[in-house]
Coordinates of C-alpha atoms in Angstrom, one line a residue:
Chain A
M1 CA 14.4 111.3 65.2
E2 CA 16.5 109.1 65.9
N3 CA 19.0 111.1 65.8
A4 CA 17.7 114.6 67.5
V5 CA 18.8 113.4 71.0
K6 CA 20.0 116.8 72.8
I7 CA 22.3 116.5 75.2
L8 CA 23.7 118.5 78.3
V9 CA 26.8 118.3 80.4
P10 CA 27.4 120.5 83.4
V11 CA 31.0 121.5 84.5
K12 CA 32.9 122.6 87.6
R13 CA 36.4 124.1 87.9
V14 CA 37.7 123.4 90.2
L15 CA 41.3 123.7 92.3
D16 CA 43.2 120.4 90.2
A17 CA 43.1 116.9 91.7
N18 CA 46.7 117.0 92.1
V19 CA 47.5 120.4 93.6
A20 CA 47.8 119.8 97.3
V21 CA 44.9 121.2 99.2
R22 CA 46.1 124.2 101.5
V23 CA 43.7 126.1 104.1
K24 CA 43.4 129.8 105.1
P25 CA 45.3 129.7 108.3
D26 CA 42.2 132.9 109.5
G27 CA 39.5 128.8 108.8
T28 CA 38.2 130.8 105.8
G29 CA 38.5 128.6 103.2
V30 CA 41.1 126.7 101.1
D31 CA 43.8 129.1 99.6
L32 CA 42.9 129.1 95.6
T33 CA 45.3 132.4 94.9
N34 CA 47.8 130.9 92.4
L35 CA 46.7 127.7 92.0
R36 CA 46.2 125.7 88.8
M37 CA 42.0 125.0 88.2
S38 CA 40.9 122.4 85.9
M39 CA 37.9 120.6 85.0
N40 CA 35.6 118.5 88.3
P41 CA 37.3 114.7 87.0
F42 CA 33.3 113.6 87.4
D43 CA 32.6 115.7 84.9
E44 CA 35.0 114.5 82.7
I45 CA 34.3 111.9 82.4
A46 CA 30.2 113.0 81.5
V47 CA 31.9 114.8 79.5
E48 CA 33.7 112.1 77.5
E49 CA 30.5 110.2 77.6
A50 CA 28.7 112.8 75.5
A51 CA 31.0 112.6 73.2
R52 CA 31.7 108.8 72.7
L53 CA 27.5 109.0 72.6
K54 CA 27.7 111.7 69.5
E55 CA 30.3 110.1 68.0
A56 CA 28.1 107.0 67.8
G57 CA 25.8 108.7 65.7
I58 CA 22.9 108.8 69.2
V59 CA 23.4 111.5 69.9
Q60 CA 23.1 115.1 67.6
T61 CA 24.2 117.9 69.8
V62 CA 26.1 118.0 73.2
T63 CA 25.9 121.7 74.9
A64 CA 28.4 122.0 77.8
V65 CA 27.4 124.3 80.6
S66 CA 29.2 125.5 83.6
I67 CA 28.6 127.9 86.5
G68 CA 30.6 130.3 87.6
P69 CA 33.5 133.4 87.2
A70 CA 35.2 134.6 83.9
Q71 CA 37.2 131.7 84.5
A72 CA 35.0 129.0 84.0
T73 CA 35.5 129.9 79.9
D74 CA 38.9 127.7 80.5
T75 CA 36.7 124.6 81.5
L76 CA 34.2 124.9 78.6
R77 CA 37.1 125.9 76.4
A78 CA 38.2 121.8 78.0
A79 CA 34.6 120.4 77.1
L80 CA 34.5 121.3 73.8
A81 CA 38.1 120.9 72.2
M82 CA 36.7 117.2 73.4
G83 CA 34.0 116.7 71.6
A84 CA 30.9 119.5 72.7
D85 CA 29.3 120.9 70.1
D86 CA 29.1 125.1 72.1
A87 CA 28.5 126.0 75.8
I88 CA 26.9 128.3 78.4
L89 CA 28.6 130.2 80.8
V90 CA 26.1 131.4 83.2
K91 CA 28.5 134.0 85.3
A92 CA 28.7 134.0 88.8
D93 CA 30.8 135.2 91.3
G94 CA 31.4 134.1 94.7
P95 CA 30.1 130.2 95.7
V96 CA 26.9 128.9 94.5
E97 CA 25.1 125.7 96.6
P98 CA 23.8 122.8 94.5
L99 CA 20.3 123.6 95.5
A100 CA 21.0 127.3 93.5
V101 CA 23.2 125.5 91.3
A102 CA 20.3 122.7 90.3
K103 CA 17.5 125.7 89.7
I104 CA 19.9 127.2 87.1
L105 CA 20.8 124.2 85.0
K106 CA 15.9 123.7 85.6
A107 CA 16.6 127.1 84.3
L108 CA 18.5 126.3 80.9
V109 CA 16.9 122.8 80.2
E110 CA 12.8 124.8 79.5
T111 CA 14.8 126.8 76.9
H112 CA 17.8 124.7 75.1
Q113 CA 14.9 121.4 76.1
P114 CA 18.0 118.8 75.8
D115 CA 16.8 114.8 76.4
L116 CA 19.7 113.7 78.9
V117 CA 21.6 115.7 81.3
I118 CA 24.6 114.3 81.7
M119 CA 26.9 115.7 85.4
G120 CA 29.3 114.1 87.6
K121 CA 28.3 112.4 90.4
Q122 CA 30.3 115.4 92.7
A123 CA 32.8 118.2 92.6
I124 CA 35.4 116.8 94.3
D125 CA 35.5 120.3 96.5
G126 CA 32.6 120.9 98.1
D127 CA 32.2 117.6 98.0
S128 CA 28.7 117.5 98.3
G129 CA 26.9 115.5 95.3
Q130 CA 23.9 117.1 95.1
V131 CA 23.1 119.1 91.8
A132 CA 22.1 115.2 89.7
Q133 CA 19.2 114.2 91.8
M134 CA 18.4 117.9 92.5
L135 CA 17.8 118.6 89.0
S136 CA 16.3 115.9 89.0
A137 CA 13.5 116.5 91.3
L138 CA 13.2 120.0 90.2
L139 CA 12.5 118.3 87.2
G140 CA 9.9 115.6 87.2
W141 CA 12.2 113.5 85.8
P142 CA 14.4 110.3 86.4
Q143 CA 17.3 109.5 87.6
A144 CA 20.6 107.2 87.2
T145 CA 22.8 108.2 89.8
F146 CA 26.3 106.3 89.9
A147 CA 26.6 105.5 86.6
S148 CA 28.8 103.2 85.5
K149 CA 27.8 101.6 81.9
V150 CA 24.9 104.0 80.0
E151 CA 23.1 101.9 76.1
M152 CA 21.1 104.2 74.5
N153 CA 18.1 102.6 72.9
G154 CA 15.8 105.4 71.0
S155 CA 13.5 106.8 73.6
I156 CA 14.9 104.7 76.4
V157 CA 18.1 105.1 78.4
R158 CA 19.7 102.0 80.4
V159 CA 22.1 102.8 83.0
T160 CA 24.3 100.4 85.6
R161 CA 24.7 102.3 88.6
E162 CA 27.5 100.9 91.6
V163 CA 25.7 100.8 95.1
D164 CA 27.1 99.8 97.6
G165 CA 27.5 95.8 97.7
G166 CA 27.8 95.7 93.8
L167 CA 26.1 96.7 90.2
E168 CA 22.5 97.6 89.9
T169 CA 20.8 98.1 86.2
I170 CA 17.8 100.4 85.9
E171 CA 16.2 101.6 82.7
M172 CA 14.5 104.6 82.5
D173 CA 12.6 107.0 79.8
L174 CA 14.0 109.9 77.9
P175 CA 14.0 113.2 79.2
A176 CA 16.2 111.8 82.7
V177 CA 19.6 112.6 84.2
I178 CA 22.4 110.3 85.0
S179 CA 25.1 111.4 87.3
T180 CA 29.1 109.3 86.5
D181 CA 31.1 107.3 88.1
L182 CA 34.9 107.2 88.1
R183 CA 34.6 103.9 86.0
L184 CA 32.0 105.0 83.4
N185 CA 35.0 105.6 80.8
N186 CA 38.4 107.0 80.6
P187 CA 38.2 110.5 79.5
R188 CA 40.3 111.0 76.1
R189 CA 43.1 113.9 75.8
A190 CA 42.5 116.5 74.1
S191 CA 44.5 117.0 70.9
L192 CA 46.1 120.2 69.6
P193 CA 44.3 121.0 67.2
S194 CA 41.0 119.9 68.6
V195 CA 41.5 122.7 71.3
M196 CA 42.3 124.9 68.2
Q197 CA 38.6 124.1 66.3
A198 CA 37.3 124.9 70.1
K199 CA 38.0 128.0 70.3
K200 CA 36.1 128.9 67.4
K201 CA 32.9 127.2 68.4
P202 CA 30.6 128.8 69.9
L203 CA 30.2 130.1 74.1
E204 CA 27.2 132.2 75.0
E205 CA 27.2 134.0 78.1
I206 CA 24.2 134.4 80.5
D207 CA 24.3 136.5 83.6
A208 CA 23.0 134.2 86.5
A209 CA 21.0 136.8 87.9
S210 CA 18.9 137.2 84.7
L211 CA 17.7 133.2 85.5
G212 CA 16.2 134.7 88.4
V213 CA 17.6 132.7 91.2
A214 CA 18.5 133.4 94.3
L215 CA 22.3 133.2 94.6
E216 CA 22.5 134.1 98.4
P217 CA 24.4 130.7 100.0
T218 CA 22.0 129.6 102.4
L219 CA 24.4 127.5 104.1
R220 CA 26.5 129.4 107.1
I221 CA 30.4 127.9 106.7
A222 CA 31.3 129.2 110.0
S223 CA 35.2 127.8 110.1
T224 CA 37.2 126.1 108.0
L225 CA 39.5 124.3 109.1
P226 CA 42.7 121.3 109.0
P227 CA 41.2 118.1 109.8
P228 CA 43.3 117.4 113.3
G229 CA 46.4 115.4 112.5
R230 CA 47.3 111.9 114.0
K231 CA 50.2 111.4 116.4
P232 CA 53.0 110.6 114.6
G233 CA 54.0 106.2 114.5
S234 CA 56.6 104.2 114.9
R235 CA 58.0 101.7 112.4
V236 CA 58.3 97.9 114.1
E237 CA 61.1 95.7 112.4
S238 CA 59.4 91.8 111.1
V239 CA 56.1 91.0 111.9
S240 CA 56.4 89.5 115.3
E241 CA 57.1 93.2 116.5
L242 CA 53.8 94.4 114.6
I243 CA 51.4 91.4 115.8
D244 CA 53.0 92.2 120.0
K245 CA 52.2 95.5 119.2
L246 CA 48.3 94.9 118.0
K247 CA 47.6 92.7 120.5
N248 CA 49.4 94.5 123.9
E249 CA 50.2 98.3 122.9
A250 CA 47.3 99.4 120.5
R251 CA 45.3 95.3 121.7
V252 CA 43.3 95.7 118.1
I253 CA 43.5 92.2 118.1
Chain B
M1 CA 11.3 119.5 116.6
T2 CA 11.5 116.4 115.8
T3 CA 14.2 114.2 113.3
L4 CA 13.2 111.9 110.4
I5 CA 15.6 109.2 109.8
L6 CA 15.0 107.6 106.6
A7 CA 15.9 103.4 107.4
E8 CA 18.4 101.8 105.0
H9 CA 17.1 98.2 103.8
D10 CA 17.3 96.3 100.6
N11 CA 13.8 94.7 101.6
A12 CA 15.3 92.3 103.3
A13 CA 16.5 94.1 106.2
L14 CA 17.4 96.8 108.1
L15 CA 21.2 97.9 106.9
G16 CA 23.7 98.9 109.3
A17 CA 24.1 102.1 108.5
T18 CA 20.2 103.0 110.0
A19 CA 21.3 102.7 113.0
R20 CA 24.6 104.4 112.5
A21 CA 22.1 108.0 111.3
V22 CA 20.2 107.3 114.6
L23 CA 22.7 107.8 116.6
A24 CA 23.7 111.2 114.7
A25 CA 20.1 112.1 115.1
L26 CA 20.4 111.3 118.9
E27 CA 23.0 113.8 119.4
I28 CA 21.2 116.8 117.3
G29 CA 19.2 116.6 120.3
A30 CA 15.3 115.9 119.1
P31 CA 12.8 113.1 119.7
I32 CA 13.8 110.7 116.4
H33 CA 11.0 108.9 114.4
V34 CA 12.4 105.9 111.8
L35 CA 11.0 106.2 108.6
V36 CA 10.8 102.6 106.5
A37 CA 9.8 102.9 102.1
G38 CA 9.4 99.5 100.6
H39 CA 7.3 97.0 99.9
N40 CA 6.4 93.6 102.1
A41 CA 8.3 95.8 104.3
T42 CA 6.8 95.7 108.0
G43 CA 9.9 93.1 109.1
I44 CA 11.8 95.8 109.1
A45 CA 9.5 98.4 109.9
Q46 CA 10.0 96.0 113.2
S47 CA 13.6 95.5 113.0
A48 CA 13.8 99.8 112.8
A49 CA 11.7 100.1 116.2
K50 CA 14.3 98.1 118.3
L51 CA 16.8 101.1 117.2
E52 CA 17.3 102.3 121.2
G53 CA 16.3 106.7 120.3
V54 CA 13.7 105.8 118.2
E55 CA 10.4 107.1 119.5
K56 CA 8.2 105.8 116.0
V57 CA 8.2 103.8 113.7
L58 CA 6.9 104.6 110.0
L59 CA 6.0 102.5 107.5
I60 CA 5.0 103.0 103.7
D61 CA 4.4 100.4 102.0
H62 CA 3.7 100.0 98.2
E63 CA 5.0 98.2 95.3
S64 CA 6.7 101.2 93.9
L65 CA 9.0 101.5 97.1
A66 CA 9.9 97.1 95.9
H67 CA 13.6 98.9 94.7
G68 CA 14.8 101.7 96.9
A69 CA 13.9 104.0 93.2
P70 CA 15.2 107.8 94.5
E71 CA 11.9 108.8 92.7
P72 CA 9.1 107.4 94.6
V73 CA 11.0 107.3 97.5
S74 CA 11.9 110.5 97.9
E75 CA 8.1 111.2 97.4
A76 CA 7.5 109.5 99.9
V77 CA 9.6 111.0 102.3
V78 CA 8.2 114.7 101.0
A79 CA 4.7 113.5 102.8
V80 CA 5.7 112.6 105.9
A81 CA 8.2 116.1 105.5
A82 CA 5.4 118.4 107.4
A83 CA 6.4 117.4 110.7
Y84 CA 9.6 117.3 110.5
S85 CA 12.6 120.0 112.1
H86 CA 15.3 117.3 110.3
L87 CA 15.1 114.8 107.6
G88 CA 18.4 112.3 107.4
A89 CA 19.6 110.0 106.0
P90 CA 22.8 107.5 106.0
A91 CA 25.5 108.3 103.1
T92 CA 25.3 105.8 101.7
T93 CA 24.2 105.0 98.1
Y94 CA 21.2 104.5 98.9
G95 CA 20.8 108.1 101.0
K96 CA 22.9 110.4 98.5
S97 CA 20.7 109.5 95.8
I98 CA 17.2 110.2 98.0
M99 CA 18.2 112.7 100.2
P100 CA 19.0 115.6 97.9
R101 CA 16.2 114.5 95.9
V102 CA 13.5 115.3 98.7
A103 CA 15.8 118.4 99.8
A104 CA 15.0 120.3 95.8
L105 CA 11.7 118.6 96.8
L106 CA 11.9 121.2 99.9
G107 CA 13.2 123.6 98.6
V108 CA 16.8 123.9 101.2
M109 CA 19.7 122.7 100.4
Q110 CA 21.2 119.8 102.3
V111 CA 24.3 119.4 104.9
S112 CA 25.7 116.1 102.8
E113 CA 27.9 113.3 105.1
I114 CA 28.3 114.7 108.3
T115 CA 31.0 113.8 110.6
K116 CA 29.7 115.9 113.9
V117 CA 26.9 117.0 115.1
L118 CA 27.9 120.9 116.9
S119 CA 24.3 122.2 117.3
A120 CA 20.6 121.2 116.3
H121 CA 21.3 123.9 113.6
S122 CA 24.9 123.2 113.2
F123 CA 27.7 120.2 111.8
E124 CA 31.0 119.4 110.9
R125 CA 31.5 117.4 107.0
P126 CA 34.5 117.1 105.4
V127 CA 35.7 118.8 102.0
Y128 CA 37.8 118.6 99.3
A129 CA 38.3 114.1 100.4
G130 CA 38.7 115.5 103.8
A131 CA 41.5 118.1 103.3
A132 CA 39.6 120.2 105.0
I133 CA 36.5 120.4 108.1
E134 CA 33.6 123.3 107.4
T135 CA 31.5 123.5 110.4
V136 CA 28.2 124.5 108.0
E137 CA 25.7 125.8 110.7
A138 CA 21.9 125.4 108.3
T139 CA 19.1 128.0 110.0
A140 CA 16.1 126.6 107.2
D141 CA 12.8 125.8 108.9
K142 CA 14.2 121.7 107.5
I143 CA 17.6 120.9 107.3
V144 CA 18.1 117.5 105.6
F145 CA 21.1 115.5 106.2
T146 CA 23.4 113.2 105.1
V147 CA 25.5 110.8 107.5
R148 CA 28.5 109.5 106.8
A149 CA 28.3 106.2 108.9
S150 CA 32.0 105.7 109.3
A151 CA 31.6 108.6 112.3
F152 CA 29.2 107.5 113.8
D153 CA 28.9 104.2 116.0
A154 CA 24.9 102.2 116.3
V155 CA 22.8 102.6 118.6
G156 CA 21.7 99.2 119.9
E157 CA 18.6 97.1 119.6
G158 CA 17.0 97.5 123.2
G159 CA 14.3 99.9 121.9
S160 CA 10.1 98.9 121.3
A161 CA 9.0 101.5 119.3
P162 CA 5.1 101.9 117.5
V163 CA 4.8 101.0 114.2
E164 CA 2.2 103.0 112.2
T165 CA 1.1 103.1 108.9
V166 CA 0.8 105.9 106.5
E167 CA -0.6 105.7 102.9
F168 CA 1.2 106.8 100.0
T169 CA 0.9 106.4 96.2
P170 CA 3.6 108.2 94.1
T171 CA 3.2 110.2 91.4
M172 CA 6.4 111.3 89.6
R173 CA 8.1 109.8 86.4
T174 CA 10.6 106.7 87.7
S175 CA 13.4 104.6 86.2
R176 CA 12.5 101.4 86.4
F177 CA 14.5 98.2 87.5
V178 CA 16.1 95.8 85.6
G179 CA 18.3 93.6 87.7
R180 CA 21.1 94.1 90.9
E181 CA 24.3 91.9 90.5
S182 CA 25.9 91.4 94.2
A183 CA 30.0 91.7 94.1
G184 CA 29.8 88.4 96.4
G185 CA 32.7 88.2 98.6
G186 CA 30.5 86.9 101.9
G187 CA 33.2 88.4 104.5
P188 CA 31.7 91.1 107.2
D189 CA 30.7 94.3 105.2
L190 CA 33.6 96.7 104.3
A191 CA 31.6 99.9 105.4
S192 CA 31.1 98.4 109.2
A193 CA 33.5 95.9 109.1
K194 CA 35.8 96.6 112.6
I195 CA 39.0 94.9 110.5
V196 CA 39.7 95.8 106.8
V197 CA 42.5 94.8 104.8
S198 CA 43.3 96.4 101.4
G199 CA 45.3 95.9 98.7
G200 CA 47.3 97.7 96.4
R201 CA 48.4 97.8 93.7
A202 CA 52.0 96.0 94.3
L203 CA 50.0 93.0 94.5
G204 CA 50.5 92.6 91.0
S205 CA 47.4 90.4 89.9
A206 CA 44.5 89.5 91.2
E207 CA 45.4 86.4 91.4
Q208 CA 48.2 87.4 93.8
F209 CA 45.5 89.8 95.6
N210 CA 43.5 87.2 96.7
A211 CA 46.1 84.7 97.0
I212 CA 48.0 87.3 99.9
I213 CA 44.9 89.5 101.5
Q214 CA 42.4 87.2 101.1
P215 CA 43.9 84.6 103.9
L216 CA 44.6 87.4 106.4
A217 CA 41.3 88.9 106.5
E218 CA 39.7 85.8 107.4
K219 CA 42.3 84.5 110.3
L220 CA 41.1 88.6 111.3
G221 CA 38.0 88.5 110.4
A222 CA 38.5 91.5 108.8
A223 CA 36.5 92.8 105.4
I224 CA 38.1 93.6 102.2
G225 CA 39.1 96.8 101.0
A226 CA 41.6 98.1 97.8
S227 CA 43.3 101.4 96.6
R228 CA 41.8 102.5 94.2
A229 CA 44.5 101.6 91.5
A230 CA 44.2 97.9 92.9
V231 CA 40.3 98.3 91.5
D232 CA 41.3 99.9 88.2
A233 CA 44.2 97.3 87.5
G234 CA 41.0 95.0 87.8
Y235 CA 42.8 92.9 90.8
A236 CA 39.4 93.7 93.2
P237 CA 36.3 94.4 92.4
N238 CA 34.5 97.9 92.5
D239 CA 32.0 98.2 95.3
W240 CA 35.7 96.5 97.3
Q241 CA 37.7 100.5 96.7
V242 CA 38.1 102.7 99.9
G243 CA 39.0 106.1 99.4
Q244 CA 37.3 109.3 97.8
T245 CA 35.3 108.2 95.2
G246 CA 34.5 104.1 96.8
K247 CA 33.9 103.7 100.0
V248 CA 34.9 105.6 102.9
V249 CA 35.4 103.3 106.2
A250 CA 36.6 103.9 110.2
P251 CA 37.5 100.7 111.5
D252 CA 39.1 99.9 114.4
L253 CA 42.9 98.5 113.0
Y254 CA 43.1 98.8 108.6
I255 CA 46.0 97.2 107.4
A256 CA 47.5 98.8 103.7
V257 CA 48.9 96.1 101.8
G258 CA 51.0 97.5 99.3
I259 CA 48.8 100.7 99.3
S260 CA 51.5 104.0 98.2
G261 CA 48.5 106.0 100.4
A262 CA 47.9 108.6 97.9
I263 CA 45.5 111.9 99.1
Q264 CA 41.5 109.8 97.7
H265 CA 42.9 106.4 99.1
L266 CA 44.0 109.0 102.7
A267 CA 40.6 110.3 102.0
G268 CA 38.3 106.7 102.9
M269 CA 40.6 105.5 105.3
K270 CA 42.2 108.0 107.6
N271 CA 39.8 108.3 110.9
S272 CA 40.5 104.1 111.5
K273 CA 41.6 103.5 115.5
V274 CA 44.8 102.5 113.9
I275 CA 47.1 102.7 111.0
V276 CA 49.4 99.8 110.1
A277 CA 51.0 99.5 106.4
I278 CA 53.0 97.3 105.1
D279 CA 55.1 98.2 102.0
K280 CA 58.2 97.6 100.2
D281 CA 58.7 102.1 99.7
P282 CA 60.5 103.6 103.0
D283 CA 59.1 106.5 101.5
A284 CA 55.7 105.7 100.4
P285 CA 52.7 108.4 101.4
I286 CA 51.1 106.3 103.4
F287 CA 53.6 105.8 106.3
A288 CA 53.3 109.3 107.5
V289 CA 49.6 108.5 108.5
A290 CA 50.6 104.3 109.4
D291 CA 50.4 103.6 113.4
Y292 CA 52.3 100.6 112.8
G293 CA 54.1 100.6 109.7
L294 CA 56.8 97.7 108.9
V295 CA 58.8 98.2 105.6
A296 CA 59.1 94.7 103.7
D297 CA 57.6 92.8 101.0
I298 CA 54.2 92.2 101.3
F299 CA 54.9 88.7 99.6
E300 CA 56.9 87.4 102.9
A301 CA 55.4 89.8 105.6
V302 CA 51.7 89.3 104.6
P303 CA 51.9 85.4 104.5
E304 CA 54.2 85.2 108.3
L305 CA 52.2 87.6 109.3
T306 CA 48.9 85.7 108.9
K307 CA 50.4 82.6 109.7
A308 CA 51.3 83.5 113.1
L309 CA 48.0 84.6 113.7

């Protein structure tokens, strides 16, 4: 029984964190044409944590799931190469809001019966930070957000969380939901053999529409614009000039 | 239309981000109630009652709420939600853990980390680590939101709202509190400080970080921040991290010492009123957002600055 724990890891395909963001001139969104897409960095941390728990013999299977276009298959293959056993692509074109994502994940939890869901604390495109909490609430499971340490002991999971002002440790009975913070681990780089192996691992595709979740956005994005620029600054030559400027020009000290 | 703001507190005191969320609520234009969910939290409710613009304080006092566990706290918010058109909280780790649960339980989306209120239904919020600003329109009959505290000032403390106690018993399965470890420091709170002095990887070690950054921060009465590189290298504790994955600050004065200015760091501080950068690399991206840039060896310039102040 101890070894029968199943983990579900949702992963999102997002604009690569190292690519400069270009806002479309007409204000309709961010231009993603021909730009490099990658797995959301917080999700990589979630996959890594799940893979480590499996390698430690604590977890039996790790299933990665992504909701999005056909290209999200690449993101799932990356998760499989990092150590996930199988993957599910929930096909959906166009953006899916966090609440709809949480409802889709809830449907998958009900069919696949994982004991633990581990996912990133936020996606670096929408910066919403909602899905883990929403899923936990919809399932009636306890949650541990912003995890920097996860220890499993039988059906109890102890999580250290990064909170304002320090760290908090909580315990949860499985099943439960965890969202990962940056310092939980350093995700591995998949080796070439594991990338090749990942191509043979099972990847199931299902249609988001088949899960009975409404996908139409409920929030309307009226515009997406670049942030207001700062007025150009100046160089100072010395510490005394800096102090003079801060006192007499900016008047902040 | 009435707005409910969930108060953030640590069961000892009301925390400053609450007063900032109340200002955002004032801009929505509806009457404002504040909910204090805690245990033995009467004193906190009384503090909340003093916030200007607050019409009524609801107090839900139950032992399950003693450590701010998001499961019972979100249930407590939902228990009173029927009376409100808008439900908000500061976008701190407390608010961020609770409000998406509230939204899901009410069957609506959350508008996360608003930085501007355009109308009762229209808000601005940053996406892509602040590289773009979205205007979001919410049309549901309940609007759940979190407030980026650094984008709003705090309301004053001249109010005297009545406090009403609400009975509540949680039913949801919940996490259990084990312990808390504070990061220490003792200086002003990073998220609300008027001046922030931040150090980066160029400081080279925890010893040098303390030796260079701390005296300057002390002299200025400033909070201490750090870049992710400095935190990852172990020079500074986690919760000093300023950036997309750390805290977002907007003080009157932000002094970046030995910080190159990666996008992820800029996302956390570029709305500061005045930015000073001190770094020896004249091409560091931080100089592009700095109002005053000093190209210098930080190990000489910063002690000189501390001494001259």
